[in-house]
Amino acid sequence: EAQVTQNPRYLITVTGKKLTVTCSQNMNHEYMSWYRQDPGLGLRQIYYSMNVEVTDKGDVPEGYKVSRKEKRNFPLILESPSPNQTSLYFCASSLWSGRAREQFFGPGTRLTVL
Amino acid sequence: DAKTTQPPSMDCAEGRAANLPCNHSTISGNEYVYWYRQIHSQGPQYIIHGLKNNETNEMASLIITEDRKSSTLILPHATLRDTAVYYCIVARNRDDKIIFGKGTRLHILP
């Protein structure tokens, strides 16, 4: 089954404790992206990747890092999480950047930073 | 990206057609209209997109006006599972990111 998976689905952590949210897709998609969703602010893009070893900032990249060492994986790294990073996070992928709009989204990761 | 305007919420009776409008009066010639939906706290789901011709797939139909300043997403026989927030997005096909607005919260009434 074609899908985007994220782990963990739920995470409660404390300020400053480094964490990684994994994202994996099995569709051989070139384009991958991370979003966060907050009440009243909608979905905002954090980082995106057009292909392996190619990443770029989205609208709200501060406090986040990403890497794209393999085509299927696009982990989101919070080196020193803070409470304002409490949010619902979505990973997405699409066939290539020319069709970046037809994105497949993962199920989401709900992160709470205390 | 051109901005879009959608009603914040709509109701539709189960089994009837749900018609969701979207205004995009500043759309450029090379910008597409995309529709996504998000069922409560799940990841958004791509529905359909079009440039100027009307489009139909297994989920919905997209009607774009001749001047391309507005469009309507049609769910032909709405079910309770269609209750979701529907996002209308206008963007060039080559852009690397898309901007989700506030969308329309569609309630399907039994």
PDB file of C-alpha atoms in Angstrom:
ATOM      1  CA  GLU A   1       0.000   0.000   0.000  1.00  0.00           C
ATOM      2  CA  ALA A   2       1.309   3.408  -0.996  1.00  0.00           C
ATOM      3  CA  GLN A   3       1.782   5.476   2.111  1.00  0.00           C
ATOM      4  CA  VAL A   4       3.702   8.007   4.133  1.00  0.00           C
ATOM      5  CA  THR A   5       4.496   6.882   7.658  1.00  0.00           C
ATOM      6  CA  GLN A   6       5.556   8.964  10.614  1.00  0.00           C
ATOM      7  CA  ASN A   7       6.917   7.956  13.985  1.00  0.00           C
ATOM      8  CA  PRO A   8       6.158   8.516  16.708  1.00  0.00           C
ATOM      9  CA  ARG A   9       2.502   9.448  16.366  1.00  0.00           C
ATOM     10  CA  TYR A  10       2.430  11.034  19.810  1.00  0.00           C
ATOM     11  CA  LEU A  11       5.309  12.425  21.846  1.00  0.00           C
ATOM     12  CA  ILE A  12       5.545  14.327  25.098  1.00  0.00           C
ATOM     13  CA  THR A  13       8.978  15.662  25.918  1.00  0.00           C
ATOM     14  CA  VAL A  14      10.709  18.355  27.931  1.00  0.00           C
ATOM     15  CA  THR A  15      12.410  21.547  26.875  1.00  0.00           C
ATOM     16  CA  GLY A  16      15.902  21.028  25.487  1.00  0.00           C
ATOM     17  CA  LYS A  17      15.786  17.284  24.976  1.00  0.00           C
ATOM     18  CA  LYS A  18      16.743  16.540  21.375  1.00  0.00           C
ATOM     19  CA  LEU A  19      14.250  14.530  19.385  1.00  0.00           C
ATOM     20  CA  THR A  20      13.750  13.187  15.888  1.00  0.00           C
ATOM     21  CA  VAL A  21      10.479  12.542  14.115  1.00  0.00           C
ATOM     22  CA  THR A  22      10.914  10.071  11.297  1.00  0.00           C
ATOM     23  CA  CYS A  23       9.113  10.151   7.965  1.00  0.00           C
ATOM     24  CA  SER A  24       9.236   7.454   5.331  1.00  0.00           C
ATOM     25  CA  GLN A  25       7.462   6.991   1.996  1.00  0.00           C
ATOM     26  CA  ASN A  26       7.286   3.894  -0.176  1.00  0.00           C
ATOM     27  CA  MET A  27       6.263   5.553  -3.449  1.00  0.00           C
ATOM     28  CA  ASN A  28       9.727   6.482  -4.746  1.00  0.00           C
ATOM     29  CA  HIS A  29       8.757  10.143  -4.522  1.00  0.00           C
ATOM     30  CA  GLU A  30      11.411  12.769  -5.077  1.00  0.00           C
ATOM     31  CA  TYR A  31       9.741  15.609  -3.205  1.00  0.00           C
ATOM     32  CA  MET A  32       9.194  15.525   0.555  1.00  0.00           C
ATOM     33  CA  SER A  33       8.111  18.191   2.975  1.00  0.00           C
ATOM     34  CA  TRP A  34       7.353  18.900   6.627  1.00  0.00           C
ATOM     35  CA  TYR A  35       4.456  21.019   7.905  1.00  0.00           C
ATOM     36  CA  ARG A  36       3.226  22.060  11.286  1.00  0.00           C
ATOM     37  CA  GLN A  37      -0.393  22.811  12.047  1.00  0.00           C
ATOM     38  CA  ASP A  38      -1.521  25.089  14.848  1.00  0.00           C
ATOM     39  CA  PRO A  39      -5.024  26.330  15.723  1.00  0.00           C
ATOM     40  CA  GLY A  40      -5.798  29.565  13.929  1.00  0.00           C
ATOM     41  CA  LEU A  41      -2.571  29.444  11.913  1.00  0.00           C
ATOM     42  CA  GLY A  42      -3.330  26.587   9.563  1.00  0.00           C
ATOM     43  CA  LEU A  43      -0.683  24.452   7.914  1.00  0.00           C
ATOM     44  CA  ARG A  44       2.747  26.014   7.554  1.00  0.00           C
ATOM     45  CA  GLN A  45       5.706  24.519   5.750  1.00  0.00           C
ATOM     46  CA  ILE A  46       8.875  23.970   7.780  1.00  0.00           C
ATOM     47  CA  TYR A  47      11.331  22.435   5.308  1.00  0.00           C
ATOM     48  CA  TYR A  48      11.167  20.670   1.990  1.00  0.00           C
ATOM     49  CA  SER A  49      13.420  18.499  -0.124  1.00  0.00           C
ATOM     50  CA  MET A  50      13.406  18.270  -3.890  1.00  0.00           C
ATOM     51  CA  ASN A  51      15.605  15.158  -3.916  1.00  0.00           C
ATOM     52  CA  VAL A  52      18.345  13.339  -2.054  1.00  0.00           C
ATOM     53  CA  GLU A  53      20.789  15.774  -0.441  1.00  0.00           C
ATOM     54  CA  VAL A  54      18.690  18.753  -1.574  1.00  0.00           C
ATOM     55  CA  THR A  55      16.775  20.556   1.164  1.00  0.00           C
ATOM     56  CA  ASP A  56      15.461  24.088   1.605  1.00  0.00           C
ATOM     57  CA  LYS A  57      13.681  26.201   4.169  1.00  0.00           C
ATOM     58  CA  GLY A  58       9.959  26.676   4.174  1.00  0.00           C
ATOM     59  CA  ASP A  59       8.071  29.390   6.006  1.00  0.00           C
ATOM     60  CA  VAL A  60       8.899  28.460   9.600  1.00  0.00           C
ATOM     61  CA  PRO A  61      12.294  26.685   9.695  1.00  0.00           C
ATOM     62  CA  GLU A  62      13.641  28.170  12.934  1.00  0.00           C
ATOM     63  CA  GLY A  63      14.406  25.531  15.537  1.00  0.00           C
ATOM     64  CA  TYR A  64      14.270  22.627  13.107  1.00  0.00           C
ATOM     65  CA  LYS A  65      16.727  20.632  11.035  1.00  0.00           C
ATOM     66  CA  VAL A  66      16.186  18.062   8.328  1.00  0.00           C
ATOM     67  CA  SER A  67      18.275  15.665   6.290  1.00  0.00           C
ATOM     68  CA  ARG A  68      17.646  13.676   3.129  1.00  0.00           C
ATOM     69  CA  LYS A  69      20.277  10.974   2.852  1.00  0.00           C
ATOM     70  CA  GLU A  70      17.952   8.468   1.230  1.00  0.00           C
ATOM     71  CA  LYS A  71      15.072   9.042  -1.115  1.00  0.00           C
ATOM     72  CA  ARG A  72      12.491   7.386   1.105  1.00  0.00           C
ATOM     73  CA  ASN A  73      13.340   9.059   4.425  1.00  0.00           C
ATOM     74  CA  PHE A  74      13.095  12.667   5.555  1.00  0.00           C
ATOM     75  CA  PRO A  75      13.546  12.995   9.329  1.00  0.00           C
ATOM     76  CA  LEU A  76      12.701  16.178  11.225  1.00  0.00           C
ATOM     77  CA  ILE A  77      15.121  17.026  14.010  1.00  0.00           C
ATOM     78  CA  LEU A  78      14.485  19.323  16.943  1.00  0.00           C
ATOM     79  CA  GLU A  79      17.892  19.917  18.519  1.00  0.00           C
ATOM     80  CA  SER A  80      16.567  21.799  21.533  1.00  0.00           C
ATOM     81  CA  PRO A  81      12.771  21.714  21.602  1.00  0.00           C
ATOM     82  CA  SER A  82      10.866  24.557  23.206  1.00  0.00           C
ATOM     83  CA  PRO A  83       7.196  24.828  24.250  1.00  0.00           C
ATOM     84  CA  ASN A  84       6.368  26.929  21.171  1.00  0.00           C
ATOM     85  CA  GLN A  85       7.151  23.864  19.066  1.00  0.00           C
ATOM     86  CA  THR A  86       4.199  22.063  20.569  1.00  0.00           C
ATOM     87  CA  SER A  87       2.162  21.306  17.477  1.00  0.00           C
ATOM     88  CA  LEU A  88       0.752  18.734  15.087  1.00  0.00           C
ATOM     89  CA  TYR A  89       3.362  17.810  12.481  1.00  0.00           C
ATOM     90  CA  PHE A  90       2.761  16.353   9.049  1.00  0.00           C
ATOM     91  CA  CYS A  91       5.187  14.889   6.569  1.00  0.00           C
ATOM     92  CA  ALA A  92       4.227  14.838   2.892  1.00  0.00           C
ATOM     93  CA  SER A  93       5.646  13.574  -0.374  1.00  0.00           C
ATOM     94  CA  SER A  94       4.931  13.887  -4.063  1.00  0.00           C
ATOM     95  CA  LEU A  95       6.220  12.416  -7.271  1.00  0.00           C
ATOM     96  CA  TRP A  96       8.476  15.304  -8.206  1.00  0.00           C
ATOM     97  CA  SER A  97       8.578  19.011  -7.599  1.00  0.00           C
ATOM     98  CA  GLY A  98       6.720  19.719 -10.809  1.00  0.00           C
ATOM     99  CA  ARG A  99       3.770  18.048  -9.229  1.00  0.00           C
ATOM    100  CA  ALA A 100       4.447  19.338  -5.766  1.00  0.00           C
ATOM    101  CA  ARG A 101       0.803  20.109  -5.316  1.00  0.00           C
ATOM    102  CA  GLU A 102      -0.404  16.512  -5.445  1.00  0.00           C
ATOM    103  CA  GLN A 103       1.048  15.630  -2.109  1.00  0.00           C
ATOM    104  CA  PHE A 104       0.465  12.544  -0.021  1.00  0.00           C
ATOM    105  CA  PHE A 105       0.407  13.320   3.684  1.00  0.00           C
ATOM    106  CA  GLY A 106       1.346  11.169   6.618  1.00  0.00           C
ATOM    107  CA  PRO A 107      -0.977  10.591   9.589  1.00  0.00           C
ATOM    108  CA  GLY A 108       0.627  13.269  11.728  1.00  0.00           C
ATOM    109  CA  THR A 109       2.742  13.459  14.884  1.00  0.00           C
ATOM    110  CA  ARG A 110       1.339  15.286  17.863  1.00  0.00           C
ATOM    111  CA  LEU A 111       4.222  16.772  19.827  1.00  0.00           C
ATOM    112  CA  THR A 112       3.991  18.352  23.259  1.00  0.00           C
ATOM    113  CA  VAL A 113       7.020  20.120  24.711  1.00  0.00           C
ATOM    114  CA  LEU A 114       6.761  20.855  28.414  1.00  0.00           C
TER     115      LEU A 114
ATOM    116  CA  ASP B   1       0.687  32.394  -4.858  1.00  0.00           C
ATOM    117  CA  ALA B   2      -2.702  33.948  -5.489  1.00  0.00           C
ATOM    118  CA  LYS B   3      -4.950  34.267  -2.479  1.00  0.00           C
ATOM    119  CA  THR B   4      -8.205  32.406  -2.221  1.00  0.00           C
ATOM    120  CA  THR B   5     -11.429  33.178  -0.414  1.00  0.00           C
ATOM    121  CA  GLN B   6     -13.677  30.435   0.894  1.00  0.00           C
ATOM    122  CA  PRO B   7     -16.697  30.496   3.189  1.00  0.00           C
ATOM    123  CA  PRO B   8     -15.660  29.426   6.693  1.00  0.00           C
ATOM    124  CA  SER B   9     -18.347  26.761   6.947  1.00  0.00           C
ATOM    125  CA  MET B  10     -21.136  25.046   5.047  1.00  0.00           C
ATOM    126  CA  ASP B  11     -23.769  22.424   5.714  1.00  0.00           C
ATOM    127  CA  CYS B  12     -25.010  19.792   3.306  1.00  0.00           C
ATOM    128  CA  ALA B  13     -27.563  17.021   3.705  1.00  0.00           C
ATOM    129  CA  GLU B  14     -26.321  13.484   3.366  1.00  0.00           C
ATOM    130  CA  GLY B  15     -26.888  12.129  -0.150  1.00  0.00           C
ATOM    131  CA  ARG B  16     -27.078  15.564  -1.728  1.00  0.00           C
ATOM    132  CA  ALA B  17     -24.415  17.252  -3.806  1.00  0.00           C
ATOM    133  CA  ALA B  18     -22.046  19.455  -1.834  1.00  0.00           C
ATOM    134  CA  ASN B  19     -20.912  22.514  -3.770  1.00  0.00           C
ATOM    135  CA  LEU B  20     -17.939  24.291  -2.252  1.00  0.00           C
ATOM    136  CA  PRO B  21     -17.067  27.683  -3.759  1.00  0.00           C
ATOM    137  CA  CYS B  22     -13.693  29.349  -3.984  1.00  0.00           C
ATOM    138  CA  ASN B  23     -12.817  32.815  -5.216  1.00  0.00           C
ATOM    139  CA  HIS B  24      -9.378  33.450  -6.667  1.00  0.00           C
ATOM    140  CA  SER B  25      -9.782  36.728  -8.522  1.00  0.00           C
ATOM    141  CA  THR B  26      -6.020  37.413  -8.782  1.00  0.00           C
ATOM    142  CA  ILE B  27      -5.102  34.071 -10.297  1.00  0.00           C
ATOM    143  CA  SER B  28      -2.381  34.154 -12.945  1.00  0.00           C
ATOM    144  CA  GLY B  29      -2.462  32.354 -16.269  1.00  0.00           C
ATOM    145  CA  ASN B  30      -0.017  29.665 -15.212  1.00  0.00           C
ATOM    146  CA  GLU B  31      -1.575  28.968 -11.824  1.00  0.00           C
ATOM    147  CA  TYR B  32      -3.579  25.865 -11.123  1.00  0.00           C
ATOM    148  CA  VAL B  33      -6.491  25.398  -8.740  1.00  0.00           C
ATOM    149  CA  TYR B  34      -5.956  22.562  -6.243  1.00  0.00           C
ATOM    150  CA  TRP B  35      -8.339  21.141  -3.691  1.00  0.00           C
ATOM    151  CA  TYR B  36      -7.417  19.209  -0.572  1.00  0.00           C
ATOM    152  CA  ARG B  37      -9.441  18.132   2.407  1.00  0.00           C
ATOM    153  CA  GLN B  38      -8.545  17.336   5.985  1.00  0.00           C
ATOM    154  CA  ILE B  39     -10.666  15.062   8.107  1.00  0.00           C
ATOM    155  CA  HIS B  40     -10.308  15.883  11.768  1.00  0.00           C
ATOM    156  CA  SER B  41      -6.587  15.885  12.715  1.00  0.00           C
ATOM    157  CA  GLN B  42      -5.689  13.496   9.900  1.00  0.00           C
ATOM    158  CA  GLY B  43      -3.212  14.427   7.186  1.00  0.00           C
ATOM    159  CA  PRO B  44      -4.646  16.480   4.318  1.00  0.00           C
ATOM    160  CA  GLN B  45      -5.799  14.485   1.327  1.00  0.00           C
ATOM    161  CA  TYR B  46      -5.388  15.626  -2.265  1.00  0.00           C
ATOM    162  CA  ILE B  47      -8.726  15.676  -4.115  1.00  0.00           C
ATOM    163  CA  ILE B  48      -8.386  17.224  -7.551  1.00  0.00           C
ATOM    164  CA  HIS B  49      -6.781  20.016  -9.526  1.00  0.00           C
ATOM    165  CA  GLY B  50      -7.317  21.909 -12.780  1.00  0.00           C
ATOM    166  CA  LEU B  51      -6.056  24.745 -14.917  1.00  0.00           C
ATOM    167  CA  LYS B  52      -9.004  25.952 -16.973  1.00  0.00           C
ATOM    168  CA  ASN B  53     -11.049  22.951 -18.043  1.00  0.00           C
ATOM    169  CA  ASN B  54     -13.493  21.240 -15.774  1.00  0.00           C
ATOM    170  CA  GLU B  55     -12.107  18.087 -14.205  1.00  0.00           C
ATOM    171  CA  THR B  56     -13.673  14.975 -12.704  1.00  0.00           C
ATOM    172  CA  ASN B  57     -12.256  12.025 -10.844  1.00  0.00           C
ATOM    173  CA  GLU B  58     -13.608   9.329  -8.574  1.00  0.00           C
ATOM    174  CA  MET B  59     -13.825  11.709  -5.640  1.00  0.00           C
ATOM    175  CA  ALA B  60     -15.161  14.957  -7.032  1.00  0.00           C
ATOM    176  CA  SER B  61     -15.672  17.382  -9.888  1.00  0.00           C
ATOM    177  CA  LEU B  62     -14.001  20.738 -10.291  1.00  0.00           C
ATOM    178  CA  ILE B  63     -15.759  23.491 -12.184  1.00  0.00           C
ATOM    179  CA  ILE B  64     -13.635  26.529 -13.076  1.00  0.00           C
ATOM    180  CA  THR B  65     -15.317  29.630 -14.479  1.00  0.00           C
ATOM    181  CA  GLU B  66     -14.295  30.840 -17.901  1.00  0.00           C
ATOM    182  CA  ASP B  67     -12.474  33.870 -16.475  1.00  0.00           C
ATOM    183  CA  ARG B  68     -10.818  31.532 -13.930  1.00  0.00           C
ATOM    184  CA  LYS B  69     -11.589  33.904 -11.076  1.00  0.00           C
ATOM    185  CA  SER B  70     -13.607  31.341  -9.183  1.00  0.00           C
ATOM    186  CA  SER B  71     -14.183  27.609  -8.962  1.00  0.00           C
ATOM    187  CA  THR B  72     -16.511  25.103  -7.339  1.00  0.00           C
ATOM    188  CA  LEU B  73     -15.675  21.707  -5.934  1.00  0.00           C
ATOM    189  CA  ILE B  74     -18.595  19.308  -6.217  1.00  0.00           C
ATOM    190  CA  LEU B  75     -18.994  16.179  -4.132  1.00  0.00           C
ATOM    191  CA  PRO B  76     -21.858  14.540  -6.023  1.00  0.00           C
ATOM    192  CA  HIS B  77     -23.373  12.417  -3.242  1.00  0.00           C
ATOM    193  CA  ALA B  78     -22.084  13.590   0.101  1.00  0.00           C
ATOM    194  CA  THR B  79     -21.750  11.099   2.935  1.00  0.00           C
ATOM    195  CA  LEU B  80     -21.009  11.592   6.623  1.00  0.00           C
ATOM    196  CA  ARG B  81     -17.395  10.632   5.882  1.00  0.00           C
ATOM    197  CA  ASP B  82     -17.065  13.757   3.737  1.00  0.00           C
ATOM    198  CA  THR B  83     -17.272  15.942   6.844  1.00  0.00           C
ATOM    199  CA  ALA B  84     -13.925  17.745   6.750  1.00  0.00           C
ATOM    200  CA  VAL B  85     -12.153  21.046   6.152  1.00  0.00           C
ATOM    201  CA  TYR B  86     -11.755  21.668   2.422  1.00  0.00           C
ATOM    202  CA  TYR B  87      -8.874  23.797   1.191  1.00  0.00           C
ATOM    203  CA  CYS B  88      -8.774  25.595  -2.139  1.00  0.00           C
ATOM    204  CA  ILE B  89      -5.206  26.413  -3.190  1.00  0.00           C
ATOM    205  CA  VAL B  90      -3.971  28.347  -6.191  1.00  0.00           C
ATOM    206  CA  ALA B  91      -0.364  27.992  -7.247  1.00  0.00           C
ATOM    207  CA  ARG B  92       1.984  27.406 -10.138  1.00  0.00           C
ATOM    208  CA  ASN B  93       2.644  23.784 -10.853  1.00  0.00           C
ATOM    209  CA  ARG B  94       6.405  24.255 -10.526  1.00  0.00           C
ATOM    210  CA  ASP B  95       6.331  25.906  -7.129  1.00  0.00           C
ATOM    211  CA  ASP B  96       7.964  24.067  -4.309  1.00  0.00           C
ATOM    212  CA  LYS B  97       5.443  24.850  -1.642  1.00  0.00           C
ATOM    213  CA  ILE B  98       1.770  25.329  -1.244  1.00  0.00           C
ATOM    214  CA  ILE B  99      -0.066  27.610   1.131  1.00  0.00           C
ATOM    215  CA  PHE B 100      -3.068  26.275   2.977  1.00  0.00           C
ATOM    216  CA  GLY B 101      -5.543  28.936   4.016  1.00  0.00           C
ATOM    217  CA  LYS B 102      -8.321  28.469   6.538  1.00  0.00           C
ATOM    218  CA  GLY B 103     -10.532  26.431   4.222  1.00  0.00           C
ATOM    219  CA  THR B 104     -14.240  25.635   4.464  1.00  0.00           C
ATOM    220  CA  ARG B 105     -15.486  23.400   7.239  1.00  0.00           C
ATOM    221  CA  LEU B 106     -18.106  21.178   5.597  1.00  0.00           C
ATOM    222  CA  HIS B 107     -20.670  19.518   7.833  1.00  0.00           C
ATOM    223  CA  ILE B 108     -22.665  16.676   6.320  1.00  0.00           C
ATOM    224  CA  LEU B 109     -25.983  16.388   8.113  1.00  0.00           C
ATOM    225  CA  PRO B 110     -27.725  13.018   8.486  1.00  0.00           C
TER     226      PRO B 110
END
